Structure formats: C-alpha cells, structure tokens
Short mmCIF file of C-alpha atoms and ligand atoms in Angstrom, two decimals:
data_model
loop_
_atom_site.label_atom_id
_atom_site.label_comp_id
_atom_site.label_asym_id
_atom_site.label_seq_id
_atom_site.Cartn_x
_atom_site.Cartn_y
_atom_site.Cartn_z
CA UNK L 572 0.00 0.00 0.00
CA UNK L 573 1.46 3.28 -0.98
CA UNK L 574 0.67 6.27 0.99
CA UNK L 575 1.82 9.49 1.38
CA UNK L 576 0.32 11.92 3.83
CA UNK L 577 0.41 15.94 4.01
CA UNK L 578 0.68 17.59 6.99
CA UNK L 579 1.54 21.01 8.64
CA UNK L 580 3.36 19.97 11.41
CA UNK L 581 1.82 20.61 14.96
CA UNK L 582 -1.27 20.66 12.94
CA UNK L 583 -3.67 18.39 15.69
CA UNK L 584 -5.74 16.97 12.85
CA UNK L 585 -2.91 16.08 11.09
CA UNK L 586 -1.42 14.73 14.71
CA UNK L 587 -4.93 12.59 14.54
CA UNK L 588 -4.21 11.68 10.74
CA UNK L 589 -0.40 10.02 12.00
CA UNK L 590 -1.84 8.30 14.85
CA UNK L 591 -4.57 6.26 13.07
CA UNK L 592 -2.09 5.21 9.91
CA UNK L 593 0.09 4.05 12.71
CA UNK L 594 -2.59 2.33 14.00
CA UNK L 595 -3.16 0.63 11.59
CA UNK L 596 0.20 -0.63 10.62
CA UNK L 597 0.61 1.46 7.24
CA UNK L 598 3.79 2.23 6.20
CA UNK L 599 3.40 5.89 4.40
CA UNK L 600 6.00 8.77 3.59
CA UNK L 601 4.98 12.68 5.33
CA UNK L 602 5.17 15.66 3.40
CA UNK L 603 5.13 18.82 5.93
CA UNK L 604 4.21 21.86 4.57
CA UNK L 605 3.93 25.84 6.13
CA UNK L 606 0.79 27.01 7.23
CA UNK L 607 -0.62 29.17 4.21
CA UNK L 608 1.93 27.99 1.78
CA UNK L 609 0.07 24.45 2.57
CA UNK L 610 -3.16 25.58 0.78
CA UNK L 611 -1.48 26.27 -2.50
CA UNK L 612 1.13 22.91 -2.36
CA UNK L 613 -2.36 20.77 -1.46
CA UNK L 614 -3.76 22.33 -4.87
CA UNK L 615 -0.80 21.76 -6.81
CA UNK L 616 -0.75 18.27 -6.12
CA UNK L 617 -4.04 18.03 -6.87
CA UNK L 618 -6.09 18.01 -3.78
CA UNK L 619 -9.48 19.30 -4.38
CA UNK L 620 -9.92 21.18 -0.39
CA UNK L 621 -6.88 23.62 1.05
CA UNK L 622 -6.65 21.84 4.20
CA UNK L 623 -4.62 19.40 5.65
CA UNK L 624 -4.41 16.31 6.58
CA UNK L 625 -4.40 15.12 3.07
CA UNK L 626 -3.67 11.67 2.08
CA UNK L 627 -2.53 9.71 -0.73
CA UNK L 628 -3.07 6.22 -0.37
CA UNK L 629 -3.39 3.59 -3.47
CA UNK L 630 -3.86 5.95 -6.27
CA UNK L 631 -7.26 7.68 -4.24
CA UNK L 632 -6.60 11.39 -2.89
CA UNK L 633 -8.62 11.48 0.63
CA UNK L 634 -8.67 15.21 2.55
CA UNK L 635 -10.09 15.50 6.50
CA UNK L 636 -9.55 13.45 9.34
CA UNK L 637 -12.60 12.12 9.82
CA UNK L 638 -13.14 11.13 5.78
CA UNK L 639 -8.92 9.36 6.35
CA UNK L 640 -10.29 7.66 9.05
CA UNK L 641 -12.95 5.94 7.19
CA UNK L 642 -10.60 5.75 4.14
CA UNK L 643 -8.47 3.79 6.36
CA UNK L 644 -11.17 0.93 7.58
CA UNK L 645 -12.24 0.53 4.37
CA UNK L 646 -8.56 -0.26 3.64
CA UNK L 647 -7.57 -2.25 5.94
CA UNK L 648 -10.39 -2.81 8.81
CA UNK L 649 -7.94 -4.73 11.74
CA UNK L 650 -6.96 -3.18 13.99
CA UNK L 651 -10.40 -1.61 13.91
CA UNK L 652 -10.83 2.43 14.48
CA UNK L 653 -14.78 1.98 15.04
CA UNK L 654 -16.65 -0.53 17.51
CA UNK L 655 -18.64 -3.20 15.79
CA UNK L 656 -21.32 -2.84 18.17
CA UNK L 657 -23.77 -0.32 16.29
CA UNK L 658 -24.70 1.76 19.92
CA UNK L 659 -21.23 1.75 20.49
CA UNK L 660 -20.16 3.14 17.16
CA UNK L 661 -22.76 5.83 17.14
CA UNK L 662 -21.57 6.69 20.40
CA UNK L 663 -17.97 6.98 19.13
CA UNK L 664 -18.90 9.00 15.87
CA UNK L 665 -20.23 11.55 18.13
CA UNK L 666 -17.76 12.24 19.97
CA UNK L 667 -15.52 11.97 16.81
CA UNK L 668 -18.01 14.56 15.27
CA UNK L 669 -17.47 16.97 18.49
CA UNK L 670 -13.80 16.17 18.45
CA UNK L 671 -13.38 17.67 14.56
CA UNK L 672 -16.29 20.19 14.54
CA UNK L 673 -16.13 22.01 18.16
CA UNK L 674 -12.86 21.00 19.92
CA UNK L 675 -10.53 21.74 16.84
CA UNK L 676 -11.38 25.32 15.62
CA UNK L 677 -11.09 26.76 19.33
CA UNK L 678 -7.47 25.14 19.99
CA UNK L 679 -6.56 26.85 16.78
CA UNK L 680 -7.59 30.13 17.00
CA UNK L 681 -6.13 30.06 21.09
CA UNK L 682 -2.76 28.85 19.80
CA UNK L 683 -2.85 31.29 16.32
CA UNK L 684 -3.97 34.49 18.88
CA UNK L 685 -1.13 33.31 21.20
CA UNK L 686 1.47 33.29 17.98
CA UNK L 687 0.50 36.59 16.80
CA UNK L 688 1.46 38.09 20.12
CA UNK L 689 4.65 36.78 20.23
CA UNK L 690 6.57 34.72 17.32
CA UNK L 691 8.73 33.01 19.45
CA UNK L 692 7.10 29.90 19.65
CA UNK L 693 6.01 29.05 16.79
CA UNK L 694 9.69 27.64 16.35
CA UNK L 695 9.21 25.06 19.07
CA UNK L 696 6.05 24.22 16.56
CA UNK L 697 8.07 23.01 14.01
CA UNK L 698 10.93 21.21 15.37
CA UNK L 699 12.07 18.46 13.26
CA UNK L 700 10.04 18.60 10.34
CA UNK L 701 11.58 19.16 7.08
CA UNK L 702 9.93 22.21 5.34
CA UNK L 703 12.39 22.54 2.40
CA UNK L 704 14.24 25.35 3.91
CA UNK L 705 15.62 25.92 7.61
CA UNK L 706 13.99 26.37 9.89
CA UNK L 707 15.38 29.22 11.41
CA UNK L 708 15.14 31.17 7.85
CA UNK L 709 11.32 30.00 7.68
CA UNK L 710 11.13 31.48 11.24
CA UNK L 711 12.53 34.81 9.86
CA UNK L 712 9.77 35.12 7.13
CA UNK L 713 7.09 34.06 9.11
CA UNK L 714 5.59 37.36 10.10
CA UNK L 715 2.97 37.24 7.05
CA UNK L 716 2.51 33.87 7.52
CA UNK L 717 1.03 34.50 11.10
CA UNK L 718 -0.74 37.45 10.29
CA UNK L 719 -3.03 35.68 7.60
CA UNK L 720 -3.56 32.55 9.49
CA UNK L 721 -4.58 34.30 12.45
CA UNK L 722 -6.70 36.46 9.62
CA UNK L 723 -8.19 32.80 8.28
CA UNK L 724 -8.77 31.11 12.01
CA UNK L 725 -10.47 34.66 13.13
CA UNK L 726 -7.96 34.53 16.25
CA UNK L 727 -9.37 38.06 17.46
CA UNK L 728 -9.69 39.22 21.31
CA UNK L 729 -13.31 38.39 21.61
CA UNK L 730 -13.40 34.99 20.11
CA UNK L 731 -10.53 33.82 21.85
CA UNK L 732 -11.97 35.04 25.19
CA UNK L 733 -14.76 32.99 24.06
CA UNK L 734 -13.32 30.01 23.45
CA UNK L 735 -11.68 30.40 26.46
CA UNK L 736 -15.01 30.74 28.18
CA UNK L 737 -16.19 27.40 26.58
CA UNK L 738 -13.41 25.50 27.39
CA UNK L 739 -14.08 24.16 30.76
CA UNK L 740 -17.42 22.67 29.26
CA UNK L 741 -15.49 20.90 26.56
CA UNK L 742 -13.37 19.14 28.71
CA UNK L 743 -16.10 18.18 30.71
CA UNK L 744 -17.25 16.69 27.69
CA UNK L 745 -14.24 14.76 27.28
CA UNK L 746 -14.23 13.75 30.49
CA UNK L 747 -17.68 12.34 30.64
CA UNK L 748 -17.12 10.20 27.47
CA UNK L 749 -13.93 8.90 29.06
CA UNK L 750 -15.90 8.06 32.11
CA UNK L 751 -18.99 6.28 29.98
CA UNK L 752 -16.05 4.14 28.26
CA UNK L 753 -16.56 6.19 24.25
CA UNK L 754 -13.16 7.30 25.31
CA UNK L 755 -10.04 6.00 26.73
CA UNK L 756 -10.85 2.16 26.41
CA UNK L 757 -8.60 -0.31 26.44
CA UNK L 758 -8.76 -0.63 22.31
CA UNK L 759 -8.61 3.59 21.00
CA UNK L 760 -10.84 4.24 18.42
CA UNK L 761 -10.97 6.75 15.99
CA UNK L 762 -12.51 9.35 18.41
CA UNK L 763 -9.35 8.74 20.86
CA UNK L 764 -6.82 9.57 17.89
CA UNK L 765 -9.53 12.80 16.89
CA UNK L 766 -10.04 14.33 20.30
CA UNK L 767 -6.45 13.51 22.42
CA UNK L 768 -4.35 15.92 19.43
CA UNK L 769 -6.36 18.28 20.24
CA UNK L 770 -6.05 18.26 23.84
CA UNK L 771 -2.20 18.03 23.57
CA UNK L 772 -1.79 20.64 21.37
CA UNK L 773 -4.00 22.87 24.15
CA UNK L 774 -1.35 21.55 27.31
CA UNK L 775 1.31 22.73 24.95
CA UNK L 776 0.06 26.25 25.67
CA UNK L 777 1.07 26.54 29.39
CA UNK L 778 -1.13 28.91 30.50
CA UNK L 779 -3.92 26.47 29.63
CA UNK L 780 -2.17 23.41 30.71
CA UNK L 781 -2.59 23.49 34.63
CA UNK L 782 -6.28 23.16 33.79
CA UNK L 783 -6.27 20.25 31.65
CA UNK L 784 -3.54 18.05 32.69
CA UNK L 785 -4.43 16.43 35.90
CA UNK L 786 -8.37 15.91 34.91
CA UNK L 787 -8.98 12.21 32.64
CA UNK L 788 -8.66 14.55 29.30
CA UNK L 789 -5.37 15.34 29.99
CA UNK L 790 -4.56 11.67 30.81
CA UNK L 791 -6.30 10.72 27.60
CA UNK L 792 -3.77 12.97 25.55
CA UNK L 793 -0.48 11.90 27.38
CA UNK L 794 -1.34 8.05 26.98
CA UNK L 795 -2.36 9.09 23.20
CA UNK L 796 0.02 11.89 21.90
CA UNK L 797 2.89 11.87 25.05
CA UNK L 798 5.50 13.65 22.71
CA UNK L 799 2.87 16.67 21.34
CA UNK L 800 5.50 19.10 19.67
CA UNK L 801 5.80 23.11 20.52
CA UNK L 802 5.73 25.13 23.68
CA UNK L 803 3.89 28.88 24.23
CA UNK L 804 4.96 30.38 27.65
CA UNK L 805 2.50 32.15 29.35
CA UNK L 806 1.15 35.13 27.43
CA UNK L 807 -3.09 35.29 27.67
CA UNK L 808 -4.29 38.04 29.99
CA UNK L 809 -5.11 36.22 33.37
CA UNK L 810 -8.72 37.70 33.48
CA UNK L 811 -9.23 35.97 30.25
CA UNK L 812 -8.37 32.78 32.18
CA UNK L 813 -11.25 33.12 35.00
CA UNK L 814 -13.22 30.82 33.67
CA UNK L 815 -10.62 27.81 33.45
CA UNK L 816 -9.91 28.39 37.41
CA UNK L 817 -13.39 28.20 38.45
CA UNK L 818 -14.37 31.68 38.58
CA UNK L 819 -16.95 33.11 36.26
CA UNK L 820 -15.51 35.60 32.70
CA UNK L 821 -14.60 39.25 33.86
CA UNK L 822 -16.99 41.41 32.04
N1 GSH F 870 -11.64 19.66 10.52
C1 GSH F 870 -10.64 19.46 9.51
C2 GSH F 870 -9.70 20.62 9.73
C3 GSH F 870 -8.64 20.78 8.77
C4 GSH F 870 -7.91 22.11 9.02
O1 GSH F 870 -8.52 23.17 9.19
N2 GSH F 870 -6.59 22.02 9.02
C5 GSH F 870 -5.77 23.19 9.23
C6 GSH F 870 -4.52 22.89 10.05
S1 GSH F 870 -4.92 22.40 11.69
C7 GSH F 870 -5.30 23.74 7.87
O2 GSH F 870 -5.04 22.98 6.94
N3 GSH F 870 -5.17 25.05 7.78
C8 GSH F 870 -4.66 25.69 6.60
C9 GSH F 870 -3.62 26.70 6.96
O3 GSH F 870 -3.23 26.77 8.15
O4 GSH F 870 -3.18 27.42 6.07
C10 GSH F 870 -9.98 18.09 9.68
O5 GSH F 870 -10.08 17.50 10.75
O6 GSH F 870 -9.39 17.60 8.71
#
C-alpha cells in the first residue's frame, strides 16, 4: 500500500491523521508543509480542499480526518478504528463529530492568537520537520505567515476570550465520554486519535495546561500523543483565564 500523507506539522488533525495510519500498521511517507503555503502545495498536487491532513493512499486522494479515518477501515479494517457494536459506534462518531467540529477550531484560534502576540514559539512548533528550507530562515519570514492565518482562524480578542469561556465545558465533555467508556478504552478508536491531538496541542500552551492536565482529558492525551510538539509560555491576559480556574468571565 502506498501512501503518502500531508501535513503542517503541529497541525492536531494532522497529529490525529499520524496516529490512526500508525494504527493501523501502514507504512506511508509525510510531506510537511507551512501554514498558508500548505493551501497552495495541497492544490498543486491536486487536492481538491486547502486543508490538511491530506492523504494519498493507493492511487485515491482522501482530505479530512474524519473522511482518512474511514478511508483507512475501508482499507484495511484490523486493527479496527470503530466498535462493531452499532450503539457503540454511534456513540464513538459523536464524539468523533465533536472532536473535529467544536474542539478543533477553538485550539486553533487560542494557539494562532497566542502566535501573533509573540513569534517566538512558533519555532518550538516546528521542530524536526523538514519544510524545504531551515527552519530558522522559515522562522525569519514568518511574520505574514502568522498574520493571515490568524486572519483565516479569526484569532481576534473576543473569540478567543470565548473560546476560552467554553473551554471548561469541553473538557467536561471529554471527560464524561472517558468516564462512559466512548473514550479512553482499552482498544482507541478513531474518536481517541480525533479528540487527544487536540487536547495536547491545548497543554502545549502553558497557561492552559494546569487546567487540563491532571483531569482524565489530559490523561487521555499523554497516553495518546505523550510527545505533542511546541511550547507557548505564558502570554493570555489572566482575566481571560477566570473561567478555566473556576471563577466566572470578567466582564
Ligand atoms: N476539521 C478538519 C480541519 C482541517 C484544518 O482546518 N486544518 C488546518 C490545520 S490544523 C489547515 O489545513 N489550515 C490551513 C492553513 O493553516 O493554512 C480536519 O479535521 O481535517
């Protein structure tokens, strides 16, 4: 089976992508692309979307995490990524569902707002993936590059204080599958390799990590993803952060 899969690396979809071809035992080469520049590579090799993860795999061009993950059982269904049992699998595409449509988007426009204060970072981000150029000169050009994917994510002060609002209802989510057994089982499933990337990628940012990474969801994502790449020091406001301790949002 020949595979090839594009990612941006960092990217937690494309963290979820990597997980569940490992799972599965498929041997496939990475191509890791720039933020941005990624829309316009994923087009020239003929993807029809701008987003990655994008896979090649025997000849058929697959683009989302959820779609690779179905991609992949059709391909080659042991070790399986969805229960057999029907309620069970339901139960598991829901969360999967949450894991891609709610818990992504927030994570990146958090981290992208973070970046834009301070470029620092996003170094820490990239570390050991092979961009076609160094990584210290792709550091050095990377001011536009931040600027229009904060622009695309919509990483302004009032959603990310939203997000940030949100958050300690999302986890609970996480934590309540993990406790009904969707989550965490002995066997992950394709909502494991969806939801724990984007948890990592969140106790990466270390203002948000204290809040995350003693509770199950932050168990879930060190058992799943233990080496998540990248590092932001502290940098959002602490009255942002209210809700995440406890306390309600300052108005
Ligand atoms: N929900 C989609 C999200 C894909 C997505 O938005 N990927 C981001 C990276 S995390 C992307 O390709 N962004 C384009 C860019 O940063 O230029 C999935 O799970 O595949």
């Amino acid at each position: 089976m020949e595979a090839r899969l594009y990612v941006i690396p960092a990217s937690h979809p494309s963290i979820a992508a990597r997980l569940m071809l490992e799972h599965k035992g498929i041997p496939y080469k990475r191509t890791d692309l720039l933020p941005v520049i990624s829309k316009v590579a994923l087009r020239a090799v003929g993807f029809p979307g701008v987003t990655v993860p994008a896979l090649k795999i025997d000849g058929s061009k697959v683009q989302g995490s959820r779609q690779i993950a179905r991609e992949l059982e059709r391909l080659r269904p042991e070790p399986p990524l969805f229960p057999s049992d029907p309620a069970q699998r339901v139960a598991v595409e829901e969360a999967e569902r949450f894991g891609d449509e709610e818990l992504q988007p927030p994570m990146r426009q958090i981290l992208w707002w973070a970046i834009k204060q301070d470029k620092k970072p996003l170094r820490s981000y990239s570390e050991g993936a092979k961009i076609g150029m160094p990584i210290g000169l792709a550091m050095k050009t990377a001011a536009p590059i931040v600027a229009l994917s904060a622009r695309f994510n919509e990483a302004d002060d009032e959603n990310v204080r939203r997000d940030l609002e949100r958050l300690p209802a999302l986890l609970q989510k996480v934590d309540d599958w993990i406790a009904a057994g969707v989550l965490g089982g002995e066997q992950l499933n394709a909502a494991d390799f969806q939801i724990a990337p984007s948890i990592g990628l969140a106790m990466t940012i270390e203002d948000l990590r204290p809040a995350i990474e003693n509770r199950p969801a932050g168990a879930l994502a060190k058992r799943v993803v233990p080496d998540y790449p990248g590092h932001t020091p502290p940098i959002l406001p602490a009255e942002w952060l209210a809700p995440l301790r406890g306390q309600p949002a300052a108005a």
